[in-house]
Amino acid sequence: MLEIAGLEKSFGEVQVLKSIDLKVQEGELVFVIGPSGSGKSTMLRCCNRLEEPTSGSIFIDGQRITDIPHRDLDRMRLKVGMVFQGFNLYPQMSVLKNVMLAQVKALKRSKAEAEARALEMLDQVGLKHKAGAMPAELSGGQQQRVAIARALALDPQVMLFDEPTSALDPELVGSVLKVMKGLREKGMTMLVVSHEMQFAREAADRVVFMDQGYVAEQGTPEEIFGAPKSERLKTFLSRVSHGDVEAEAD
């Protein structure tokens, strides 16, 4: 469903991504871990061309999206839902209208159709009862779940999550991870950058360890957490287990 081939990205003289090759099969949840500055978030942002790759190719469901002209990017991005650290909700709009807006503007759905889909997705993330609330009336965890509902309402083929819980208080993290587990059970294809290691152990089909711009190691959660091969991965996991900030986002 998602294939990254020979992906490289430089910012000026600094090369952040170095020949990344990665495939995500349909319905697979692939979890990306690694120290700060390893290129995790940059790779994710290249997958819907929020960052333009310096070289290499990215394919979504067989279509090479790195060839798509800028004028057609919005249409392509409908296939690739993205959830960020920040919730990016419109503060002056109700929860329902936040989830409806892109459907009406981008998919040209009628307001009735968009409202029905919005309510369906809010119900899926457990927030249908908050449809009339304003974002400021919600907790951070609830706002993030609204952001997930908004992305899902566009019927994406792939969901990208960039540290979706890093801005949340610890007691609110579980509600967001529960929604993500539910998506996995429904067969959504997901690429997740996060430092929620326990979630990776429980929910991921595959874990990818990035280091210094490379994919350094990948395997099942059992292989990555139970039998890491490289010294860099062993060191990283040791630091994470001791709460080191290296596990944080890029």
mmCIF file of C-alpha atoms in Angstrom:
data_model
loop_
_atom_site.group_PDB
_atom_site.id
_atom_site.type_symbol
_atom_site.label_atom_id
_atom_site.label_comp_id
_atom_site.label_asym_id
_atom_site.label_seq_id
_atom_site.Cartn_x
_atom_site.Cartn_y
_atom_site.Cartn_z
ATOM 1 C CA MET A 1 0.000 0.000 0.000
ATOM 2 C CA LEU A 2 2.938 2.319 0.770
ATOM 3 C CA GLU A 3 6.412 1.890 -0.675
ATOM 4 C CA ILE A 4 9.444 4.105 -0.105
ATOM 5 C CA ALA A 5 12.383 3.476 -2.433
ATOM 6 C CA GLY A 6 15.793 5.149 -2.240
ATOM 7 C CA LEU A 7 14.362 8.145 -0.376
ATOM 8 C CA GLU A 8 16.836 10.906 0.399
ATOM 9 C CA LYS A 9 16.238 14.344 1.883
ATOM 10 C CA SER A 10 18.685 17.146 2.520
ATOM 11 C CA PHE A 11 18.199 20.534 4.113
ATOM 12 C CA GLY A 12 21.015 22.572 2.618
ATOM 13 C CA GLU A 13 24.241 20.723 3.376
ATOM 14 C CA VAL A 14 22.633 18.490 5.985
ATOM 15 C CA GLN A 15 21.447 15.102 4.712
ATOM 16 C CA VAL A 16 18.581 13.977 6.962
ATOM 17 C CA LEU A 17 17.422 10.869 5.064
ATOM 18 C CA LYS A 18 19.887 8.466 3.448
ATOM 19 C CA SER A 19 18.562 5.930 0.944
ATOM 20 C CA ILE A 20 15.457 4.840 2.866
ATOM 21 C CA ASP A 21 13.715 1.685 1.603
ATOM 22 C CA LEU A 22 10.499 0.667 3.341
ATOM 23 C CA LYS A 23 7.294 -1.155 2.395
ATOM 24 C CA VAL A 24 4.007 -1.118 4.324
ATOM 25 C CA GLN A 25 1.542 -3.799 3.281
ATOM 26 C CA GLU A 26 -2.208 -3.232 3.177
ATOM 27 C CA GLY A 27 -3.665 -3.488 6.676
ATOM 28 C CA GLU A 28 -0.244 -3.443 8.333
ATOM 29 C CA LEU A 29 0.698 -1.254 11.302
ATOM 30 C CA VAL A 30 4.365 -0.311 11.017
ATOM 31 C CA PHE A 31 5.877 1.515 13.974
ATOM 32 C CA VAL A 32 8.962 3.738 13.566
ATOM 33 C CA ILE A 33 11.261 4.372 16.522
ATOM 34 C CA GLY A 34 14.630 6.037 16.888
ATOM 35 C CA PRO A 35 16.535 8.825 18.609
ATOM 36 C CA SER A 36 15.840 12.493 18.081
ATOM 37 C CA GLY A 37 17.253 13.702 14.769
ATOM 38 C CA SER A 38 17.179 10.272 13.108
ATOM 39 C CA GLY A 39 14.788 11.492 10.384
ATOM 40 C CA LYS A 40 11.570 9.757 11.484
ATOM 41 C CA SER A 41 9.221 12.728 11.162
ATOM 42 C CA THR A 42 10.910 13.952 7.991
ATOM 43 C CA MET A 43 10.348 10.554 6.363
ATOM 44 C CA LEU A 44 6.694 10.637 7.377
ATOM 45 C CA ARG A 45 6.210 14.144 5.980
ATOM 46 C CA CYS A 46 7.778 13.065 2.688
ATOM 47 C CA CYS A 47 5.088 10.373 2.398
ATOM 48 C CA ASN A 48 2.462 12.999 1.583
ATOM 49 C CA ARG A 49 4.958 15.555 0.262
ATOM 50 C CA LEU A 50 4.653 18.038 3.074
ATOM 51 C CA GLU A 51 8.418 17.779 2.633
ATOM 52 C CA GLU A 52 9.700 17.351 -0.904
ATOM 53 C CA PRO A 53 12.164 14.457 -1.251
ATOM 54 C CA THR A 54 15.584 15.334 -2.625
ATOM 55 C CA SER A 55 15.596 12.033 -4.503
ATOM 56 C CA GLY A 56 13.927 8.645 -4.490
ATOM 57 C CA SER A 57 10.355 7.481 -5.027
ATOM 58 C CA ILE A 58 7.214 7.031 -2.934
ATOM 59 C CA PHE A 59 4.278 4.909 -4.087
ATOM 60 C CA ILE A 60 0.756 4.837 -2.635
ATOM 61 C CA ASP A 61 -1.247 1.814 -3.809
ATOM 62 C CA GLY A 62 1.066 1.505 -6.801
ATOM 63 C CA GLN A 63 0.914 5.173 -7.835
ATOM 64 C CA ARG A 64 4.216 7.033 -7.787
ATOM 65 C CA ILE A 65 3.272 10.169 -5.855
ATOM 66 C CA THR A 66 6.695 11.761 -6.221
ATOM 67 C CA ASP A 67 5.776 12.398 -9.891
ATOM 68 C CA ILE A 68 2.513 14.204 -9.135
ATOM 69 C CA PRO A 69 2.581 17.936 -10.036
ATOM 70 C CA HIS A 70 1.964 20.426 -7.229
ATOM 71 C CA ARG A 71 -1.451 21.403 -8.574
ATOM 72 C CA ASP A 72 -2.680 17.833 -7.988
ATOM 73 C CA LEU A 73 -1.174 17.292 -4.536
ATOM 74 C CA ASP A 74 -4.366 18.067 -2.617
ATOM 75 C CA ARG A 75 -6.177 15.254 -4.435
ATOM 76 C CA MET A 76 -3.349 12.849 -3.659
ATOM 77 C CA ARG A 77 -3.335 13.844 0.019
ATOM 78 C CA LEU A 78 -6.940 12.702 0.352
ATOM 79 C CA LYS A 79 -5.564 9.163 0.112
ATOM 80 C CA VAL A 80 -3.045 9.760 2.905
ATOM 81 C CA GLY A 81 -4.516 10.833 6.238
ATOM 82 C CA MET A 82 -2.087 12.475 8.650
ATOM 83 C CA VAL A 83 -2.332 13.115 12.363
ATOM 84 C CA PHE A 84 0.255 15.439 13.921
ATOM 85 C CA GLN A 85 1.473 16.193 17.440
ATOM 86 C CA GLY A 86 -0.710 19.313 17.437
ATOM 87 C CA PHE A 87 -4.428 18.883 16.859
ATOM 88 C CA ASN A 88 -4.834 21.777 14.379
ATOM 89 C CA LEU A 89 -8.575 22.102 14.955
ATOM 90 C CA TYR A 90 -10.371 25.310 13.985
ATOM 91 C CA PRO A 91 -11.150 26.919 17.362
ATOM 92 C CA GLN A 92 -14.149 28.888 16.078
ATOM 93 C CA MET A 93 -15.895 25.783 14.700
ATOM 94 C CA SER A 94 -17.730 23.025 16.550
ATOM 95 C CA VAL A 95 -16.325 19.512 16.621
ATOM 96 C CA LEU A 96 -18.871 18.436 14.014
ATOM 97 C CA LYS A 97 -18.006 21.277 11.633
ATOM 98 C CA ASN A 98 -14.279 20.581 12.039
ATOM 99 C CA VAL A 99 -14.857 17.027 10.811
ATOM 100 C CA MET A 100 -17.219 18.140 8.032
ATOM 101 C CA LEU A 101 -15.159 20.965 6.537
ATOM 102 C CA ALA A 102 -12.612 19.085 4.411
ATOM 103 C CA GLN A 103 -15.276 16.678 3.208
ATOM 104 C CA VAL A 104 -17.327 19.561 1.795
ATOM 105 C CA LYS A 105 -14.341 21.537 0.451
ATOM 106 C CA ALA A 106 -12.133 18.740 -0.877
ATOM 107 C CA LEU A 107 -14.498 15.850 -1.612
ATOM 108 C CA LYS A 108 -17.433 18.092 -2.621
ATOM 109 C CA ARG A 109 -19.799 16.108 -0.424
ATOM 110 C CA SER A 110 -23.176 17.629 0.384
ATOM 111 C CA LYS A 111 -23.522 19.013 3.897
ATOM 112 C CA ALA A 112 -25.965 16.236 4.780
ATOM 113 C CA GLU A 113 -23.575 13.548 3.521
ATOM 114 C CA ALA A 114 -20.597 15.170 5.268
ATOM 115 C CA GLU A 115 -22.517 15.465 8.534
ATOM 116 C CA ALA A 116 -23.556 11.804 8.431
ATOM 117 C CA ARG A 117 -19.965 10.708 7.775
ATOM 118 C CA ALA A 118 -18.634 13.052 10.483
ATOM 119 C CA LEU A 119 -21.030 11.656 13.074
ATOM 120 C CA GLU A 120 -20.092 8.116 12.051
ATOM 121 C CA MET A 121 -16.380 8.833 12.523
ATOM 122 C CA LEU A 122 -16.920 10.715 15.797
ATOM 123 C CA ASP A 123 -18.835 7.695 17.025
ATOM 124 C CA GLN A 124 -15.908 5.478 16.006
ATOM 125 C CA VAL A 125 -13.510 7.531 18.182
ATOM 126 C CA GLY A 126 -16.030 7.699 21.037
ATOM 127 C CA LEU A 127 -16.915 11.386 20.725
ATOM 128 C CA LYS A 128 -20.279 11.539 18.983
ATOM 129 C CA HIS A 129 -21.722 13.089 22.151
ATOM 130 C CA LYS A 130 -19.260 15.997 21.777
ATOM 131 C CA ALA A 131 -20.316 16.906 18.210
ATOM 132 C CA GLY A 132 -21.724 20.265 19.297
ATOM 133 C CA ALA A 133 -18.820 21.202 21.567
ATOM 134 C CA MET A 134 -16.075 23.681 20.724
ATOM 135 C CA PRO A 135 -12.443 22.476 20.691
ATOM 136 C CA ALA A 136 -11.574 24.571 23.756
ATOM 137 C CA GLU A 137 -14.136 22.580 25.738
ATOM 138 C CA LEU A 138 -12.294 19.300 25.091
ATOM 139 C CA SER A 139 -9.269 17.715 26.709
ATOM 140 C CA GLY A 140 -6.119 17.256 24.647
ATOM 141 C CA GLY A 141 -6.867 13.561 24.213
ATOM 142 C CA GLN A 142 -10.367 14.346 22.982
ATOM 143 C CA GLN A 143 -9.029 16.955 20.543
ATOM 144 C CA GLN A 144 -6.560 14.427 19.137
ATOM 145 C CA ARG A 145 -9.369 11.910 18.669
ATOM 146 C CA VAL A 146 -11.362 14.563 16.780
ATOM 147 C CA ALA A 147 -8.300 15.100 14.563
ATOM 148 C CA ILE A 148 -8.214 11.357 13.864
ATOM 149 C CA ALA A 149 -11.950 11.367 13.057
ATOM 150 C CA ARG A 150 -11.404 14.283 10.670
ATOM 151 C CA ALA A 151 -8.674 12.376 8.811
ATOM 152 C CA LEU A 152 -10.744 9.170 8.675
ATOM 153 C CA ALA A 153 -13.797 11.006 7.315
ATOM 154 C CA LEU A 154 -11.897 11.534 4.045
ATOM 155 C CA ASP A 155 -11.610 7.761 3.526
ATOM 156 C CA PRO A 156 -7.803 7.574 3.296
ATOM 157 C CA GLN A 157 -6.004 4.455 2.122
ATOM 158 C CA VAL A 158 -3.094 5.038 4.501
ATOM 159 C CA MET A 159 -2.899 6.816 7.864
ATOM 160 C CA LEU A 160 0.307 8.513 9.004
ATOM 161 C CA PHE A 161 0.728 9.340 12.700
ATOM 162 C CA ASP A 162 3.525 11.719 13.730
ATOM 163 C CA GLU A 163 3.973 11.479 17.522
ATOM 164 C CA PRO A 164 0.187 11.606 18.079
ATOM 165 C CA THR A 165 0.462 11.385 21.866
ATOM 166 C CA SER A 166 3.549 13.486 22.608
ATOM 167 C CA ALA A 167 1.566 16.652 23.412
ATOM 168 C CA LEU A 168 -0.807 14.836 25.774
ATOM 169 C CA ASP A 169 -0.768 14.421 29.525
ATOM 170 C CA PRO A 170 0.050 10.789 30.380
ATOM 171 C CA GLU A 171 -3.467 9.994 31.610
ATOM 172 C CA LEU A 172 -4.920 11.041 28.236
ATOM 173 C CA VAL A 173 -2.596 8.932 26.069
ATOM 174 C CA GLY A 174 -4.538 5.704 26.509
ATOM 175 C CA SER A 175 -7.714 7.013 24.888
ATOM 176 C CA VAL A 176 -5.839 7.890 21.682
ATOM 177 C CA LEU A 177 -3.952 4.593 21.581
ATOM 178 C CA LYS A 178 -7.255 2.740 22.038
ATOM 179 C CA VAL A 179 -8.615 4.427 18.901
ATOM 180 C CA MET A 180 -5.462 3.490 16.981
ATOM 181 C CA LYS A 181 -5.785 -0.134 18.102
ATOM 182 C CA GLY A 182 -9.370 -0.097 16.870
ATOM 183 C CA LEU A 183 -8.228 1.160 13.472
ATOM 184 C CA ARG A 184 -5.698 -1.658 13.270
ATOM 185 C CA GLU A 185 -8.433 -4.190 13.994
ATOM 186 C CA LYS A 186 -10.514 -2.706 11.157
ATOM 187 C CA GLY A 187 -7.596 -3.203 8.737
ATOM 188 C CA MET A 188 -6.374 0.383 8.311
ATOM 189 C CA THR A 189 -2.849 0.671 6.894
ATOM 190 C CA MET A 190 -0.801 2.775 9.324
ATOM 191 C CA LEU A 191 2.715 4.153 9.589
ATOM 192 C CA VAL A 192 3.302 5.484 13.097
ATOM 193 C CA VAL A 193 6.193 7.522 14.492
ATOM 194 C CA SER A 194 5.990 7.441 18.277
ATOM 195 C CA HIS A 195 7.892 6.821 21.487
ATOM 196 C CA GLU A 196 5.044 4.766 22.994
ATOM 197 C CA MET A 197 7.125 1.599 23.197
ATOM 198 C CA GLN A 198 4.539 -0.470 25.038
ATOM 199 C CA PHE A 199 2.002 0.307 22.324
ATOM 200 C CA ALA A 200 4.550 -0.768 19.701
ATOM 201 C CA ARG A 201 5.067 -4.062 21.523
ATOM 202 C CA GLU A 202 1.330 -4.743 21.732
ATOM 203 C CA ALA A 203 -0.048 -3.445 18.443
ATOM 204 C CA ALA A 204 2.632 -3.228 15.745
ATOM 205 C CA ASP A 205 3.030 -5.809 13.014
ATOM 206 C CA ARG A 206 6.554 -4.545 12.395
ATOM 207 C CA VAL A 207 8.907 -2.115 14.117
ATOM 208 C CA VAL A 208 11.463 -0.021 12.201
ATOM 209 C CA PHE A 209 14.463 1.480 13.991
ATOM 210 C CA MET A 210 15.880 4.599 12.326
ATOM 211 C CA ASP A 211 19.270 6.014 13.224
ATOM 212 C CA GLN A 212 21.230 8.878 11.650
ATOM 213 C CA GLY A 213 18.977 8.988 8.581
ATOM 214 C CA TYR A 214 19.021 5.262 7.860
ATOM 215 C CA VAL A 215 16.688 2.343 8.474
ATOM 216 C CA ALA A 216 19.139 0.560 10.750
ATOM 217 C CA GLU A 217 17.036 -2.447 11.743
ATOM 218 C CA GLN A 218 13.489 -3.753 11.378
ATOM 219 C CA GLY A 219 11.517 -6.770 12.464
ATOM 220 C CA THR A 220 8.602 -7.967 14.543
ATOM 221 C CA PRO A 221 8.138 -6.395 17.990
ATOM 222 C CA GLU A 222 9.520 -9.615 19.472
ATOM 223 C CA GLU A 223 12.679 -9.352 17.352
ATOM 224 C CA ILE A 224 13.258 -5.629 17.896
ATOM 225 C CA PHE A 225 12.525 -5.488 21.624
ATOM 226 C CA GLY A 226 13.462 -9.034 22.574
ATOM 227 C CA ALA A 227 16.536 -9.700 20.425
ATOM 228 C CA PRO A 228 17.976 -6.432 19.018
ATOM 229 C CA LYS A 229 20.943 -7.091 16.729
ATOM 230 C CA SER A 230 22.798 -3.763 16.559
ATOM 231 C CA GLU A 231 24.564 -2.025 19.413
ATOM 232 C CA ARG A 232 22.846 1.245 18.465
ATOM 233 C CA LEU A 233 19.404 -0.305 18.928
ATOM 234 C CA LYS A 234 20.432 -1.934 22.205
ATOM 235 C CA THR A 235 21.700 1.431 23.461
ATOM 236 C CA PHE A 236 18.556 3.242 22.304
ATOM 237 C CA LEU A 237 16.221 0.769 24.006
ATOM 238 C CA SER A 238 18.273 0.975 27.196
ATOM 239 C CA ARG A 239 17.960 4.772 27.194
ATOM 240 C CA VAL A 240 14.235 4.627 26.491
ATOM 241 C CA SER A 241 13.693 2.231 29.363
ATOM 242 C CA HIS A 242 15.387 4.788 31.626
ATOM 243 C CA GLY A 243 13.218 7.640 30.323
ATOM 244 C CA ASP A 244 15.946 9.341 28.285
ATOM 245 C CA VAL A 245 14.688 12.253 26.131
ATOM 246 C CA GLU A 246 16.389 10.739 23.060
ATOM 247 C CA ALA A 247 13.158 8.844 22.511
ATOM 248 C CA GLU A 248 11.304 12.063 21.826
ATOM 249 C CA ALA A 249 10.226 13.345 18.418
ATOM 250 C CA ASP A 250 12.584 14.727 15.790
#
